[in-house]
Every structure is written in structure tokens, then in C-alpha cells.
XYZ file of C-alpha atoms in Angstrom:
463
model
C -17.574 -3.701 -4.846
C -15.925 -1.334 -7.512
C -12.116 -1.505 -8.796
C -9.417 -0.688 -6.147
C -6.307 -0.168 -6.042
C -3.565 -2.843 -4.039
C -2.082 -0.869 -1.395
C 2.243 -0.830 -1.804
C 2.477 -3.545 0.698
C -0.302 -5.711 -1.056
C 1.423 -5.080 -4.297
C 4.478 -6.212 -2.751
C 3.443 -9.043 -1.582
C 1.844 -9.834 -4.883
C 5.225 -9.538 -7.133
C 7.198 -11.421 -4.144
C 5.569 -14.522 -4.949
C 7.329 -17.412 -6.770
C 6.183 -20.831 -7.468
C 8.619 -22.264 -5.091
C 7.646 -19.115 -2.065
C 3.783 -18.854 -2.058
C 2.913 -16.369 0.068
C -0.179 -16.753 1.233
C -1.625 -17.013 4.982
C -3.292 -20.279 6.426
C -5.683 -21.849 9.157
C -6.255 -25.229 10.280
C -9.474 -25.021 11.772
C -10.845 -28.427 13.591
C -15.094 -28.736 14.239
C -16.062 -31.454 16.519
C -18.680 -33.581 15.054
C -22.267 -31.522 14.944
C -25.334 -32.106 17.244
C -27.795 -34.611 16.544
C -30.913 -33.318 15.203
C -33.808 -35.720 15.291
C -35.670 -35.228 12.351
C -33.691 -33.193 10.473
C -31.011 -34.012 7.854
C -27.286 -33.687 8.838
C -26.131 -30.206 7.863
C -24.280 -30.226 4.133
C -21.032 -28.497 5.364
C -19.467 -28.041 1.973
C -22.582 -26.165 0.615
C -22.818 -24.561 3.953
C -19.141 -23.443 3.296
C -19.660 -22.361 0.219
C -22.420 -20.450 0.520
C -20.801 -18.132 3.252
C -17.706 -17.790 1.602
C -19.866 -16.435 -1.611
C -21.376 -13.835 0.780
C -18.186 -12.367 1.645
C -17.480 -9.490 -0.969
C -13.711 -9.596 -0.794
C -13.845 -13.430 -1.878
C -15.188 -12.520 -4.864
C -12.907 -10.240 -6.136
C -9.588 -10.692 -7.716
C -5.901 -8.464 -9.039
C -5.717 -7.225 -12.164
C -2.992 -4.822 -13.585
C -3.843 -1.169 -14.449
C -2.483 1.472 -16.827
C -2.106 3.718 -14.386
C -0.316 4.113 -12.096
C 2.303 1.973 -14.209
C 3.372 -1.195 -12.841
C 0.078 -0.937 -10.275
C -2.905 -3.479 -9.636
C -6.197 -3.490 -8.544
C -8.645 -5.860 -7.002
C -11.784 -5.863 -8.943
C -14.840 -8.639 -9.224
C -14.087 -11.128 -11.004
C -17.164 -11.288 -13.618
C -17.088 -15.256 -13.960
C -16.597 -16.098 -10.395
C -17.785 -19.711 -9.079
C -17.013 -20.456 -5.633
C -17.043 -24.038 -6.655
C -13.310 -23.644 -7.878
C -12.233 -22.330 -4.769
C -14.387 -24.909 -1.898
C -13.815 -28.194 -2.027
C -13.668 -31.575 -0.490
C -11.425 -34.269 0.318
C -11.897 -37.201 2.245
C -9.210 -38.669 4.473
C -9.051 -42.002 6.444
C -10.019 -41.826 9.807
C -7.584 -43.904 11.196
C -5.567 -41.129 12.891
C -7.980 -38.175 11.843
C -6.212 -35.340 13.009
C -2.620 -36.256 11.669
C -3.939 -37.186 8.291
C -5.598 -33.319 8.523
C -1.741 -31.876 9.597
C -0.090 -34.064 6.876
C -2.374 -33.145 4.142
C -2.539 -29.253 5.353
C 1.593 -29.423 4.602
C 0.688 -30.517 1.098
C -1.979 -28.224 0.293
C -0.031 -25.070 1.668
C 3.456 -25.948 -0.670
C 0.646 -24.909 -3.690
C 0.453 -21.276 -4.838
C -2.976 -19.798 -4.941
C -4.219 -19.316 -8.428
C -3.572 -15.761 -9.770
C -6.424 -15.325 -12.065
C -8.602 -16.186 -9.586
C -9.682 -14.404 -6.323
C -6.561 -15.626 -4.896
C -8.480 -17.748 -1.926
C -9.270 -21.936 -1.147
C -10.843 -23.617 0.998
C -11.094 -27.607 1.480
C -13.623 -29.083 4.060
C -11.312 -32.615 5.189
C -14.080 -35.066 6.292
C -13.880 -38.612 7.099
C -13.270 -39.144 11.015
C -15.535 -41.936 12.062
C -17.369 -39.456 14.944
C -18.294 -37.337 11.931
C -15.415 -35.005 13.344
C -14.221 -32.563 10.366
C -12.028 -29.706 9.435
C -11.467 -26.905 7.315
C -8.663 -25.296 5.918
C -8.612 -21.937 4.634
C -5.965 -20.349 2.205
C -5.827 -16.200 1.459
C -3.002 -14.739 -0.265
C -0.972 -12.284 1.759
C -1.837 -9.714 -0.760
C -5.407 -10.088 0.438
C -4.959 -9.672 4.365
C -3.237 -9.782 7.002
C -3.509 -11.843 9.874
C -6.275 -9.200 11.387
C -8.303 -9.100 8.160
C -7.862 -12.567 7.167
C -9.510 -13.148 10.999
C -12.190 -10.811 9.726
C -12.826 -12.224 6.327
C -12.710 -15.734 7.579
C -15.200 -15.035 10.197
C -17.839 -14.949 8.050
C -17.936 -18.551 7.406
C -18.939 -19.280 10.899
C -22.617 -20.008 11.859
C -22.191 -16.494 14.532
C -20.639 -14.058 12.432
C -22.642 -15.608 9.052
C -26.177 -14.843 11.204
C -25.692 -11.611 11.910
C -24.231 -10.501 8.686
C -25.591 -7.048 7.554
C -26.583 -6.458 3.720
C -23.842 -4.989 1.910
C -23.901 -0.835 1.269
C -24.481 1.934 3.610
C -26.924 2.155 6.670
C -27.807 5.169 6.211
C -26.841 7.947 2.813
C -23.327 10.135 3.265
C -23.919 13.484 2.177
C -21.474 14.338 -1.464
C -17.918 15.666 -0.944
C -15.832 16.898 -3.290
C -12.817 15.172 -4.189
C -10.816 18.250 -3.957
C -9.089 18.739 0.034
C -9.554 21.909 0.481
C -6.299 23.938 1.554
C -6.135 23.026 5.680
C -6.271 19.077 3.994
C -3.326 20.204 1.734
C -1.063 21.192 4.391
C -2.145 18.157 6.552
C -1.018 16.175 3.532
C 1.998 17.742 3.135
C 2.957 17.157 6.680
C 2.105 13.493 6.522
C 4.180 13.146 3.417
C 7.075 14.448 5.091
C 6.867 12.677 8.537
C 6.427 9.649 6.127
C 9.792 10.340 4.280
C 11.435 10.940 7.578
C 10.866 7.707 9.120
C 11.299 5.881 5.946
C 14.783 7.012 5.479
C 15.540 6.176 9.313
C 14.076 2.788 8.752
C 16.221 2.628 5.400
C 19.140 3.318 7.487
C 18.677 0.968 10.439
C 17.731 -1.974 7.470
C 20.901 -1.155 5.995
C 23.049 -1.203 9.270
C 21.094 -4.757 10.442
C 21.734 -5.926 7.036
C 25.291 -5.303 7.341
C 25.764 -6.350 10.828
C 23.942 -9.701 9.842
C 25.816 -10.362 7.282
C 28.479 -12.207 8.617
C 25.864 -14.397 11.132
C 24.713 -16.276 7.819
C 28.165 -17.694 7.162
C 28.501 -21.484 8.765
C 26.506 -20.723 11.839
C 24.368 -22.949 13.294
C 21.287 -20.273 13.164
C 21.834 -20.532 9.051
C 19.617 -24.401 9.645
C 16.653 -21.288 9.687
C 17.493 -19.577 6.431
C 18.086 -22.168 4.370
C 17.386 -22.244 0.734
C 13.904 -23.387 -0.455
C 13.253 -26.986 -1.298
C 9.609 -25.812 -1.881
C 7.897 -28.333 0.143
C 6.172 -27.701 3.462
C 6.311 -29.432 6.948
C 3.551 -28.310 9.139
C 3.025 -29.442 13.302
C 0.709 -28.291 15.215
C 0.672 -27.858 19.544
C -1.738 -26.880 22.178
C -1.160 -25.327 24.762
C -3.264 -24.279 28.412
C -4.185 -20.657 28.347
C -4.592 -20.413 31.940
C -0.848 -21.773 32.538
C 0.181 -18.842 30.251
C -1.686 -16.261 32.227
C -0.211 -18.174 35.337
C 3.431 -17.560 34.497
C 2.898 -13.352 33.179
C 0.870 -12.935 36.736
C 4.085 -14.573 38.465
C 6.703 -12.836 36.174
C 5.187 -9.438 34.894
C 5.107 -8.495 31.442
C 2.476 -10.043 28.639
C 1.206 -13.255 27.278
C 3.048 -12.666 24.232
C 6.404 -12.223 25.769
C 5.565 -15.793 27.710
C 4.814 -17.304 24.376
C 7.866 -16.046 22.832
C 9.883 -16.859 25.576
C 8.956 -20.211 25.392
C 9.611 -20.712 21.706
C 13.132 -19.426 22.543
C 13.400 -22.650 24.999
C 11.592 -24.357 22.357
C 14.342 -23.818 19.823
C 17.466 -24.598 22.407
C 15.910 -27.530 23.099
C 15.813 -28.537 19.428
C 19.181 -27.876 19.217
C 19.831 -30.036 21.921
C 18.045 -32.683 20.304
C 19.596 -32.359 16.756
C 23.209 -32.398 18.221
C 23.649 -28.895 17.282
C 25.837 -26.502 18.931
C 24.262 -23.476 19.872
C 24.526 -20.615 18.123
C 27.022 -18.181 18.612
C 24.182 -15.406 18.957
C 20.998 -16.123 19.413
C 18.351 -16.247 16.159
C 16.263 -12.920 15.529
C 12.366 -13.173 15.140
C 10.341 -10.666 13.451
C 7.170 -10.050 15.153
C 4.887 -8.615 13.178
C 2.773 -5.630 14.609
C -0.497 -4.772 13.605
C -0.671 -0.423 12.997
C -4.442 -0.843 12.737
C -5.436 1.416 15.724
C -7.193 -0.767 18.346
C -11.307 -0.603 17.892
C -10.789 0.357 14.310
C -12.355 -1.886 11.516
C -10.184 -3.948 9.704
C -10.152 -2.525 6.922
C -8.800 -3.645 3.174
C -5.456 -4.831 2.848
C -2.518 -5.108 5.337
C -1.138 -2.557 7.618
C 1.980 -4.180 9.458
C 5.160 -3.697 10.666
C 7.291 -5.315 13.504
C 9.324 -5.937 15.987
C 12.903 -7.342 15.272
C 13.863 -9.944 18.532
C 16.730 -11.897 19.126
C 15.464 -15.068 20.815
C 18.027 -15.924 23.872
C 17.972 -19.543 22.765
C 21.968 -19.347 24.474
C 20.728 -18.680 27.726
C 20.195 -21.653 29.902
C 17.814 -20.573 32.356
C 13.953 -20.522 31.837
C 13.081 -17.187 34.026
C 16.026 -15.516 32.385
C 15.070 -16.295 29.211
C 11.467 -15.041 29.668
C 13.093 -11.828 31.245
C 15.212 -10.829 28.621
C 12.331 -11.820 25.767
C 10.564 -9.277 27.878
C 12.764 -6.040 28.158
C 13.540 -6.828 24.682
C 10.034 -6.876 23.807
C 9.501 -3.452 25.979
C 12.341 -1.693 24.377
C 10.981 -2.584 21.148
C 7.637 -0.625 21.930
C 8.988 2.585 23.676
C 10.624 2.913 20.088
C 7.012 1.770 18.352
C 6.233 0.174 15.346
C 7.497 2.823 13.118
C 11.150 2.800 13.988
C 13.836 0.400 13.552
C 14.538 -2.407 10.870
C 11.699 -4.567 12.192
C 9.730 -1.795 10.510
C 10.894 -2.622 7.092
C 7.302 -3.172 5.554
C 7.061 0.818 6.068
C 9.548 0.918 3.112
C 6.879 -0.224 1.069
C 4.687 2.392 0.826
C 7.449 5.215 -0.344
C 8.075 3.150 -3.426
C 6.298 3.580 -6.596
C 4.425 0.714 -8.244
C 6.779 0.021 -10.851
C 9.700 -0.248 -8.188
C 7.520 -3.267 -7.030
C 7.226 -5.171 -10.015
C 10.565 -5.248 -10.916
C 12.194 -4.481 -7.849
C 10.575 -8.189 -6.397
C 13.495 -10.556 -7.937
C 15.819 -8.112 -6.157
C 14.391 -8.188 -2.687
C 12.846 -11.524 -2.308
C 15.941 -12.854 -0.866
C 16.188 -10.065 1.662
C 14.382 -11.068 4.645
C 17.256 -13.667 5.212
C 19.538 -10.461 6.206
C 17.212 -8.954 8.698
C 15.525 -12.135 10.545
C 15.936 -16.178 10.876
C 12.624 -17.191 11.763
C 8.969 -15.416 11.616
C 7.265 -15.699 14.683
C 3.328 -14.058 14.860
C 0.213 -14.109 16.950
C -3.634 -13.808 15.146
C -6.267 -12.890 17.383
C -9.708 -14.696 17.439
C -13.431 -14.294 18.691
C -13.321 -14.385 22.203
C -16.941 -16.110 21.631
C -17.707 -19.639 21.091
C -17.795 -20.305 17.116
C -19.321 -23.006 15.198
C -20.128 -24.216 11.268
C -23.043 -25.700 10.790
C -23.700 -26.551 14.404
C -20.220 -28.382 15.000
C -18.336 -26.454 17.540
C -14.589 -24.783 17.039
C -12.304 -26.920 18.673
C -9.255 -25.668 17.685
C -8.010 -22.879 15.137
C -4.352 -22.902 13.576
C -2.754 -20.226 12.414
C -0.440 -20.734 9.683
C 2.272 -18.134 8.069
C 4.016 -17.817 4.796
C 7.757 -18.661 4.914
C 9.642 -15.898 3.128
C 12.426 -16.704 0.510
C 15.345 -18.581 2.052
C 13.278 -18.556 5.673
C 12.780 -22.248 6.631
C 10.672 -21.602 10.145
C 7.615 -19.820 10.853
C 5.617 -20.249 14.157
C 1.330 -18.206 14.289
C -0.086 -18.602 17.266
C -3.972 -18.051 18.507
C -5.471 -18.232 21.722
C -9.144 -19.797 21.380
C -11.313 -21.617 23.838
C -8.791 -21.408 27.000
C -6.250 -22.819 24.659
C -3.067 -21.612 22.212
C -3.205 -23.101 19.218
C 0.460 -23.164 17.492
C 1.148 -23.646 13.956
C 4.635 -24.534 12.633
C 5.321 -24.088 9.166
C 9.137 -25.483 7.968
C 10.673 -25.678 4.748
C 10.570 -29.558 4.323
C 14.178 -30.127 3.569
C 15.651 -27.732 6.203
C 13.412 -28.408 9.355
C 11.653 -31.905 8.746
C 11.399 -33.202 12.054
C 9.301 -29.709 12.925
C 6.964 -31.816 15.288
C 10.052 -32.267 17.556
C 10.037 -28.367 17.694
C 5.858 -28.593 18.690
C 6.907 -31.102 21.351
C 9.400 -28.928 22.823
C 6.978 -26.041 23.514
C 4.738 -28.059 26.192
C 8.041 -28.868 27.802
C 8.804 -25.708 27.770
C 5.689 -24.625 29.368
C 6.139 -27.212 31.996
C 9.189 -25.324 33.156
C 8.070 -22.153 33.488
C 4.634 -23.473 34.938
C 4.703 -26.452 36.824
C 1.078 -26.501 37.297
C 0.274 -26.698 33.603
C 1.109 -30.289 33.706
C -0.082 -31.461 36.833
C -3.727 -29.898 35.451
C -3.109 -31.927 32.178
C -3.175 -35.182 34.024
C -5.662 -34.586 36.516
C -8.511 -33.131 33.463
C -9.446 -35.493 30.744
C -8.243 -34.205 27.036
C -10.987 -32.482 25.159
C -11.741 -34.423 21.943
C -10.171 -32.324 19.039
């Protein structure tokens, strides 16, 4: 893979990063232990790990600045890479396997990828007695988003990894001249201009949020969510029954996402609650983040987002009414699409120049504080049963990076019949973030009653 140029969000991301606001994506990934092979040696799951993850092009390359354009950056191979400085091992007690894995995930994700380096890790966390393991992987926002982290990540697993193809072309593409001809030109032109056009409405609705907002983050209960940064990391994990979501958006109408969301909004009320916290006096805003991949298309280098701006009725009492007004929101929000609005601020990105980026960073780091409280994102998976070296997926936990003074983020993937959540919280701000875990399978109960009579009638699946 040749030199190529960061995208303007990718560069973005890259000169938002501090020491104390790493901003890179995670995933907790647990393997249950793998099958007994009579006569064969137990599978060596870090060299299996590492060997996949050296097979992925994209690992192996890393950012390096450019002449031109000025202030730009481009990912190129890095000519000394060794994967052994990005896959390693740690062993944990196996007392209580899985919370050792949680506590230790916290620690590892407060750490900054290193820059000179393709900016990637991985640690294989053995040590449960059943021979039980997990993984967790770390790639810097600048390198994917949530789809193409799902992408590169993939290839580590024993499905994906098999049916691999050889890297190049399948077949030659005839030469082209890198001159459009004149039909390209005025297609060009046109784009540019639609692409100025929405910018500046974006630019205006960012300003107007910002402004309205403004006078939320004064003494307000919601401000617990954009706190400043301590720079540690609380992380909690929850599971929750697929078929009770798909229950409750039969019942009620509307999507599996606007049931999830809905039921973080309870979530967060009920934290309140159980912090003796007033409510708010209006209810926190999530940003959603939105995918503008097209669906089918290939992943594709780099991220292409932009989102939805919600404001979560934690205020509102009632369960169904919550989950109704999460989902006009949520409809209103796409009759607009992706491209409108102040949820839509990543647009922004691409009409600035490179230098803008690298010293416009310091400037706008503490921005997202104006717009949204908390982050709050689903990652697709496989709909396929995955495996590492034999050992089934169990579980799969999306992680997100917490902006600068943001002190919540909540990733969600379904998997298996199951959601996997992943809470990330500034450790100072939100330190009893398993409390806010808890609350979402209460949450769920409400909405679906059934979900927890099936929970105590089926047997739990070892994780």
C-alpha cells in the first residue's frame, strides 16, 4: 500500500488528540475457552493474533506529515514495522475473570496510542481457569470508524482470516488519465458548491445550538456529563436479550435503535434517581453518529460520519412515552438526513484546509461540550458465528472515545441474539458507571416484561 493522504476528518481527529483525550475506538471481545483437540497442541492465540493482524494492510501502515498540502498527513508503511510492539499479552487472575478483563480494559483505554507507530494495540488477557480468554483491540479514530474498524478487525477472526483474498487487483483496470475530462469538471463544480451550501447551513445551525446551549452548561445537573477531564477511564459493560428488543419495536413501531436509545434515556433518570440528583431542567442531548457510507458499499479508508443530535427525555416519567418521543425525534432527525443540522458538524471538516486542522485543534477540542452531553453509538457486527483460533465469540464490546470535557459515552453491538453495551466514563465524573449498566436491564424489564421472565427460566450462557 502506497502513501495516502488522511482525509479532513481523519486529520482532525489526529490533531484533536491530547495526552489526557485519546481518541481512539475500542472492543472488548470475550472467546469462550477453545475445543479440545485430541492430538493436537492447544492453538497459540497470541501468535495466532499476531499473525492476522500482520495480514491486514492498514495495520501496517502509519501518519506521517507532508509538504504539501501544508499542515496535511498521510498514512504510509511504516518500513520497520513489528507487530510484536503492537500484540501482546497479559495474564490476569482468574478469580473473577471477566471483571478483572473490564477493570484492566479501563486502564489500557486511559493510554494514547503511540504516534510513530501504526497507531493500533492489541492485548490477548488470558488466565481464566476454563482456558476462557479475551482480546482487546485499540485503533485510533483517525484510522476508522466504527464501520471500518468492524472491517479491519474482522480479519483477526478464524472466518474472515480463511477466506482472505491476496492483496491487489482480481483482474487488470484498463489506464485513465488523471485529467476529468470537461462533463467531470462541471460535475465537480456542482459538488463543490452543494458542498459549500450545506456546510454553511450546518455552520449556522452549530452556531445557533452552540448559543442556545450555552446557558444549559451553567450549574445544571446535565453539566455531571461534561465535566472536565481527570484523564482516567471507567468502563462497564451490560448484556442485553436481542429478542426482548425486537419484542418491544414489534409492539411499539419504530426501530431497534430508537428502543435502545430509549432505554438509555430511562437508564440515565434512573441514575439520577440513584445519585440523589435532581433532574435536569432539560433533558441531556446525544449525538448519534450516522454512518454516510451508502449501504452495500465497501468500507472503505477512513471515516465518513455525521449524526444525529437527540435530546434524551430522561424528564419524562413514563417508559412508552419515553420510547415515543426518542422515536419521532429520531424520525425527524432522518426526514432532514445526515447532512443537515448541527448533529452534522463532522461535515465542517472537510471544507477546511489542512493547516486550519493543525492549529485550529487547541481551539475546537473543547467544542463538543456546546453541541452534546453524552455520545451515544451503535457498531454493527457479522451476523455469522465468529471465532479465534477455534474459541467461539461470546460477546463483543464496543467502546468509544470520550471527547474533551465529555465524561459519558455508551457503543452498542448486537451479536449472537445479544446487545453488548460498552460504557466508557471519565473516572472522576461518572465512577460508579456500572450503576448506569445496571440500570439498562431494568430498563428493559419495563418496557418488556418478558425479557426477564426468559432470563430466569434459560440458564446464563458462560461468557
Amino acid at each position: 500500500m502506497s502513501s495516502e493522504l488522511l482525509a479532513p476528518l481523519d486529520l482532525a481527529f489526529w490533531h484533536l488528540e491530547s495526552p489526557d483525550h485519546p481518541l481512539h475506538l475500542g472492543a472488548l471481545a470475550r472467546f469462550g475457552p477453545p475445543p479440545a483437540s485430541p492430538g493436537h497442541d492447544p492453538v497459540d492465540v497470541l501468535a495466532l493474533l499476531a499473525r492476522r493482524a500482520a495480514a491486514v494492510p492498514r495495520l501496517r501502515m502509519r501518519v506521517r506529515d507532508v509538504l504539501i498540502p501544508v499542515g496535511g498527513a498521510a498514512w504510509s508503511a511504516d518500513p520497520d514495522f513489528d507487530v510484536c510492539r503492537h500484540v501482546r499479552e497479559i495474564t490476569l487472575p482468574g478469580v473473577d475473570f471477566p471483571a478483572e478483563t473490564v477493570r484492566l480494559a479501563a486502564e489500557l483505554m486511559e493510554r494514547p496510542v503511540a504516534r510513530g507507530l501504526p497507531p493500533w494495540e492489541m492485548y490477548l488477557l488470558s488466565g481464566a481457569p476454563d482456558g476462557s480468554f479475551a482480546v482487546l483491540v485499540k485503533l485510533h479514530h483517525a484510522l476508522a470508524d466504527g464501520m471500518r474498524a468492524v472491517a479491519i478487525g474482522a480479519g483477526i477472526f478464524d472466518e474472515i482470516a480463511a477466506g482472505r483474498r491476496p492483496a491487489g487487483r482480481s483482474r487488470p483496470v484498463p489506464p485513465r488519465s488523471w485529467l476529468p475530462g470537461p462533463g467531470r469538471l462541471l460535475d465537480l463544480a456542482r459538488d463543490r458548491i452543494g458542498d459549500l451550501g450545506r456546510a454553511v447551513e450546518v455552520g449556522a445551525s452549530v452556531v445557533g445550538s452552540s448559543v442556545v446551549r450555552a446557558g444549559r452548561l451553567e450549574g445544571g445537573p446535565a453539566t455531571v456529563f461534561a465535566a472536565d477531564s481527570s484523564g482516567t477511564r471507567r468502563i462497564a459493560t451490560a448484556t442485553l436479550p436481542l429478542d426482548g428488543v425486537h419484542r418491544i419495536r414489534r409492539t411499539t413501531g419504530g426501530t431497534a435503535n430508537d428502543v435502545l436509545l430509549a432505554l438509555v434515556a430511562g437508564a440515565l433518570r434512573r441514575w439520577f434517581d440513584g445519585r440523589g440528583l435532581s433532574l435536569p431542567d432539560t433533558d441531556p442531548r446525544a449525538l448519534v453518529p450516522v454512518s454516510r457510507r451508502r449501504p452495500g458499499a465497501p468500507p472503505g479508508p477512513g471515516n465518513s460520519l455525521s449524526g444525529y443530535l437527540l435530546d434524551l427525555p430522561v424528564t419524562e416519567p413514563s417508559p412508552d412515552v419515553r420510547l415515543a418521543a426518542v422515536r419521532d425525534a429520531m424520525d425527524r432527525n432522518k426526514a432532514a438526513g445526515p447532512c443537515r443540522g448541527a448533529g452534522a458538524v463532522a461535515l465542517l471538516a472537510d471544507q477546511l484546509p489542512p493547516l486550519a486542522h493543525r492549529f485550529g485543534a487547541p481551539l475546537a477540542s473543547g467544542a463538543a461540550r456546546l453541541l452534546f452531553d453524552l455520545l451515544v453509538t451503535q457498531v454493527p457486527l457479522p451476523r455469522s458465528a465468529l471465532s479465534l483460533g477455534g474459541a467461539p465469540l461470546r460477546a463483543l464490546f464496543p467502546m468509544a472515545p470520550l471527547a474533551r470535557g465529555q465524561s459519558l459515552a455508551v457503543a452498542m453491538s448486537p451479536y449472537g441474539g445479544e446487545v453488548h453495551v460498552g460504557l466508557v466514563a471519565d473516572g472522576a465524573a461518572v465512577p460508579d458507571v456500572d450503576a448506569l449498566a445496571a440500570a439498562l436491564t431494568v430498563e428493559l424489564d419495563l418496557l418488556d416484561p418478558g425479557a426477564a421472565t426468559a432470563r430466569t427460566s434459560c440458564p446464563a450462557r458462560p461468557s
